[in-house]
PDB file of C-alpha atoms in Angstrom:
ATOM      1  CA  UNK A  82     -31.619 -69.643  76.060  1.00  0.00           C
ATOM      2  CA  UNK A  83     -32.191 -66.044  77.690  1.00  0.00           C
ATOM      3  CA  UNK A  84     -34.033 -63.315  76.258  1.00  0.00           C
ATOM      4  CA  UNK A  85     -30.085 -61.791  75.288  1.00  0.00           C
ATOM      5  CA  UNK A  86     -30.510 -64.600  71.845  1.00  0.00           C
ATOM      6  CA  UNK A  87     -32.886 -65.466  69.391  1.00  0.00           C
ATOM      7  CA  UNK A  88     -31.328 -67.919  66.778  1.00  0.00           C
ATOM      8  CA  UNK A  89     -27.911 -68.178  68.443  1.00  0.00           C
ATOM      9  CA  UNK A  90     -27.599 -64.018  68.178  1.00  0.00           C
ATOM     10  CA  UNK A  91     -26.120 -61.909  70.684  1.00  0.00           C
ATOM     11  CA  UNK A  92     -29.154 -59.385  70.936  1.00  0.00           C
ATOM     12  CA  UNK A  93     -28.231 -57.822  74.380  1.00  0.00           C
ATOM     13  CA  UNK A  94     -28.324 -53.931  73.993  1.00  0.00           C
ATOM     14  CA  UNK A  95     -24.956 -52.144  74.041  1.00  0.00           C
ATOM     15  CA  UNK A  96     -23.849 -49.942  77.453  1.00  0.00           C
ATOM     16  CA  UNK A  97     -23.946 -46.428  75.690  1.00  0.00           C
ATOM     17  CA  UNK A  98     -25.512 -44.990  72.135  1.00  0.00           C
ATOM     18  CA  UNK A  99     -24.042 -41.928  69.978  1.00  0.00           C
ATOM     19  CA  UNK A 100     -26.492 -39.633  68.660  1.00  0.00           C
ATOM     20  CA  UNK A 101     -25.195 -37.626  65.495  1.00  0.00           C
ATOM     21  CA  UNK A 102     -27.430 -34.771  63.910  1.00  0.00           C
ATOM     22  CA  UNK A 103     -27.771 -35.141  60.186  1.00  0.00           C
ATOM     23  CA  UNK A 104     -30.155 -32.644  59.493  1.00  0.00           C
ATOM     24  CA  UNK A 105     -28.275 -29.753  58.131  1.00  0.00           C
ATOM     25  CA  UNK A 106     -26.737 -31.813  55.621  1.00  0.00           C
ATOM     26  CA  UNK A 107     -29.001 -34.066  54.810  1.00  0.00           C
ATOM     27  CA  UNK A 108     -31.773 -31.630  55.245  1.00  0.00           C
ATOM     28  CA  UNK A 109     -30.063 -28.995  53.075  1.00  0.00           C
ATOM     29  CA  UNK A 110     -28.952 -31.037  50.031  1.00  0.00           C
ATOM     30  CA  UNK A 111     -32.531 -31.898  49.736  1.00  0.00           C
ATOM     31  CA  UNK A 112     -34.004 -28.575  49.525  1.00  0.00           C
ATOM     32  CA  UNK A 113     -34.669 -27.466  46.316  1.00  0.00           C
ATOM     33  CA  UNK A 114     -33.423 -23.987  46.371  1.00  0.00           C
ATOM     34  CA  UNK A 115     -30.406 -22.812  47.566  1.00  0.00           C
ATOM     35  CA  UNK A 116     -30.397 -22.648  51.678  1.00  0.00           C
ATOM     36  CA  UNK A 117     -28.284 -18.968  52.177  1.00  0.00           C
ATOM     37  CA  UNK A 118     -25.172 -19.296  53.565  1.00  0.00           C
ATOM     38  CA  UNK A 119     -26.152 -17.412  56.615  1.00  0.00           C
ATOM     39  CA  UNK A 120     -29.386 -19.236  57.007  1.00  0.00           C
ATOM     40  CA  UNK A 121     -27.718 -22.633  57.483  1.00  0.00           C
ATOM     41  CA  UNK A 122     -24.782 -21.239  59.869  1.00  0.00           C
ATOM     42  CA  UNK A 123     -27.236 -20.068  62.143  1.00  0.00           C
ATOM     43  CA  UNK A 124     -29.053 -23.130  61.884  1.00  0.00           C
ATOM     44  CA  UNK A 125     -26.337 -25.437  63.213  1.00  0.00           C
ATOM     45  CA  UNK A 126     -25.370 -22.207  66.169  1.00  0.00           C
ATOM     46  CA  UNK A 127     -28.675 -23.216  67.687  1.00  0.00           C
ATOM     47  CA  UNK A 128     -28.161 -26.381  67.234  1.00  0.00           C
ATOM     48  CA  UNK A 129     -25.149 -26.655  69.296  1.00  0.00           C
ATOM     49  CA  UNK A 130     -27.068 -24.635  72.223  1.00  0.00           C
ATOM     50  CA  UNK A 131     -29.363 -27.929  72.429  1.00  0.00           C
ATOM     51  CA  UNK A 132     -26.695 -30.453  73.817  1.00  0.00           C
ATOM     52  CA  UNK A 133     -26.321 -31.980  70.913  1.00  0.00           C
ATOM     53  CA  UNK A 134     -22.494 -33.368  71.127  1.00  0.00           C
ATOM     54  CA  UNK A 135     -22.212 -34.475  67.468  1.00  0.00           C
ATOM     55  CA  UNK A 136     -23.776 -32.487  64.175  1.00  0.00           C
ATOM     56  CA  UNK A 137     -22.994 -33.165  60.637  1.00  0.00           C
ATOM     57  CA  UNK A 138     -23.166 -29.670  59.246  1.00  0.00           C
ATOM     58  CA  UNK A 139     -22.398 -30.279  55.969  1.00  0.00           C
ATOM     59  CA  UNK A 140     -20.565 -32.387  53.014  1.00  0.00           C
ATOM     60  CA  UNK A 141     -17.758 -31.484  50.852  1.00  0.00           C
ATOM     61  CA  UNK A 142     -19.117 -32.998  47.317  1.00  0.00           C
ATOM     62  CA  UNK A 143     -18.877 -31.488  43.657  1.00  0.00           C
ATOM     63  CA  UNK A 144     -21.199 -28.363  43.158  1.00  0.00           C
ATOM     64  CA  UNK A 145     -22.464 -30.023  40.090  1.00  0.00           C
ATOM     65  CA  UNK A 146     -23.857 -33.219  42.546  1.00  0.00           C
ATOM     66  CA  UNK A 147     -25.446 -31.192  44.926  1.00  0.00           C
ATOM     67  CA  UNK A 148     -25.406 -27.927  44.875  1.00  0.00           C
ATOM     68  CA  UNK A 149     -26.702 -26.801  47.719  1.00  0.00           C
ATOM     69  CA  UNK A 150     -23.833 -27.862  49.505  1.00  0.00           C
ATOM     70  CA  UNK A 151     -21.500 -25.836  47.365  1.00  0.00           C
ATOM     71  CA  UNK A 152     -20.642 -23.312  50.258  1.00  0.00           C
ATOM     72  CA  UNK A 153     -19.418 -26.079  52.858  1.00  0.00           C
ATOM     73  CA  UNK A 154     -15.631 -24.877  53.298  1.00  0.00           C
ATOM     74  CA  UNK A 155     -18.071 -20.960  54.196  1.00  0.00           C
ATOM     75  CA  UNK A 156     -20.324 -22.958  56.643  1.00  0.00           C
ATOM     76  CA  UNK A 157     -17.456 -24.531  58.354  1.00  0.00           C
ATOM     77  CA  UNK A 158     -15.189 -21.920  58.553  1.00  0.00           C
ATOM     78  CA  UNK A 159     -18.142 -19.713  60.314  1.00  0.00           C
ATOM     79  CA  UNK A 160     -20.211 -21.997  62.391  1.00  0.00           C
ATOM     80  CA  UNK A 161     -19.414 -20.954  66.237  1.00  0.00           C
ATOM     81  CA  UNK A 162     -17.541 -23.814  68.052  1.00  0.00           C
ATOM     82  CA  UNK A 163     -18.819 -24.487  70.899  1.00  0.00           C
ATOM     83  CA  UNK A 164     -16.933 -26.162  73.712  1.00  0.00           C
ATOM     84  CA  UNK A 165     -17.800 -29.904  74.220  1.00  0.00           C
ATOM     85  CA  UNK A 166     -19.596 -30.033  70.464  1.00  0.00           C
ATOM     86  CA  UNK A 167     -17.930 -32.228  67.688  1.00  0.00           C
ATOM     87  CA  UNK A 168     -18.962 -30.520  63.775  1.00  0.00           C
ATOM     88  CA  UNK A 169     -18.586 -33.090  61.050  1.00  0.00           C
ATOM     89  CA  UNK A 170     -18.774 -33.020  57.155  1.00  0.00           C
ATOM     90  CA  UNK A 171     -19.271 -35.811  54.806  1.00  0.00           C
ATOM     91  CA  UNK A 172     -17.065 -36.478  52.482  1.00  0.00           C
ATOM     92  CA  UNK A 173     -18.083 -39.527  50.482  1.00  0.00           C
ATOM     93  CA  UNK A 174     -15.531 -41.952  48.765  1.00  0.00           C
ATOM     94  CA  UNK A 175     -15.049 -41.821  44.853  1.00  0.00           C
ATOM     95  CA  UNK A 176     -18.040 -44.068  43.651  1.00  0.00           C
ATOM     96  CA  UNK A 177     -20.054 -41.756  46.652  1.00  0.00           C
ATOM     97  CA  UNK A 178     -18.676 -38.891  43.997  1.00  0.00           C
TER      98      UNK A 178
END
């Protein structure tokens, strides 16, 4: 046995990885006051100037769960696409509700 198994597992690495930025959502539904609007839109505009190619800006959840992610139809309707970046929202499943 190769160093590509350890108890009859596969554990060679695969070709290529996908990095996707969490923080504005995550980081904003975690804050305890209210992130403005504005703030947070120009948050994810710089970071699609990094190279990022993937950000989760947001999630589209009930107000009363988190509220801090109450304005996500705002923040994705105004974030500035940028050529070559992919913007993502959550949007959890009904027990995720």
């Amino acid at each position: 046995m190769g160093p590509e198994h350890k108890g009859g597992m596969d554990m060679s690495l695969p070709q290529q990885a996908t990095v996707v930025e969490v923080g504005p959502r995550d980081g904003f539904q975690n804050e305890h006051d209210f992130v403005p609007t504005e703030q947070k839109i120009e948050i994810i505009d710089a970071l699609s100037e990094t190279g990022l190619r993937r950000i989760e800006a947001t999630a589209f959840v009930h107000p009363k769960a988190i509220p801090q992610l109450a304005d996500a139809a705002e923040v994705m309707a105004k974030i500035k696409r940028r050529r070559g970046v992919e913007y993502e929202a959550l949007i959890p499943n009904a027990r995720g509700m």
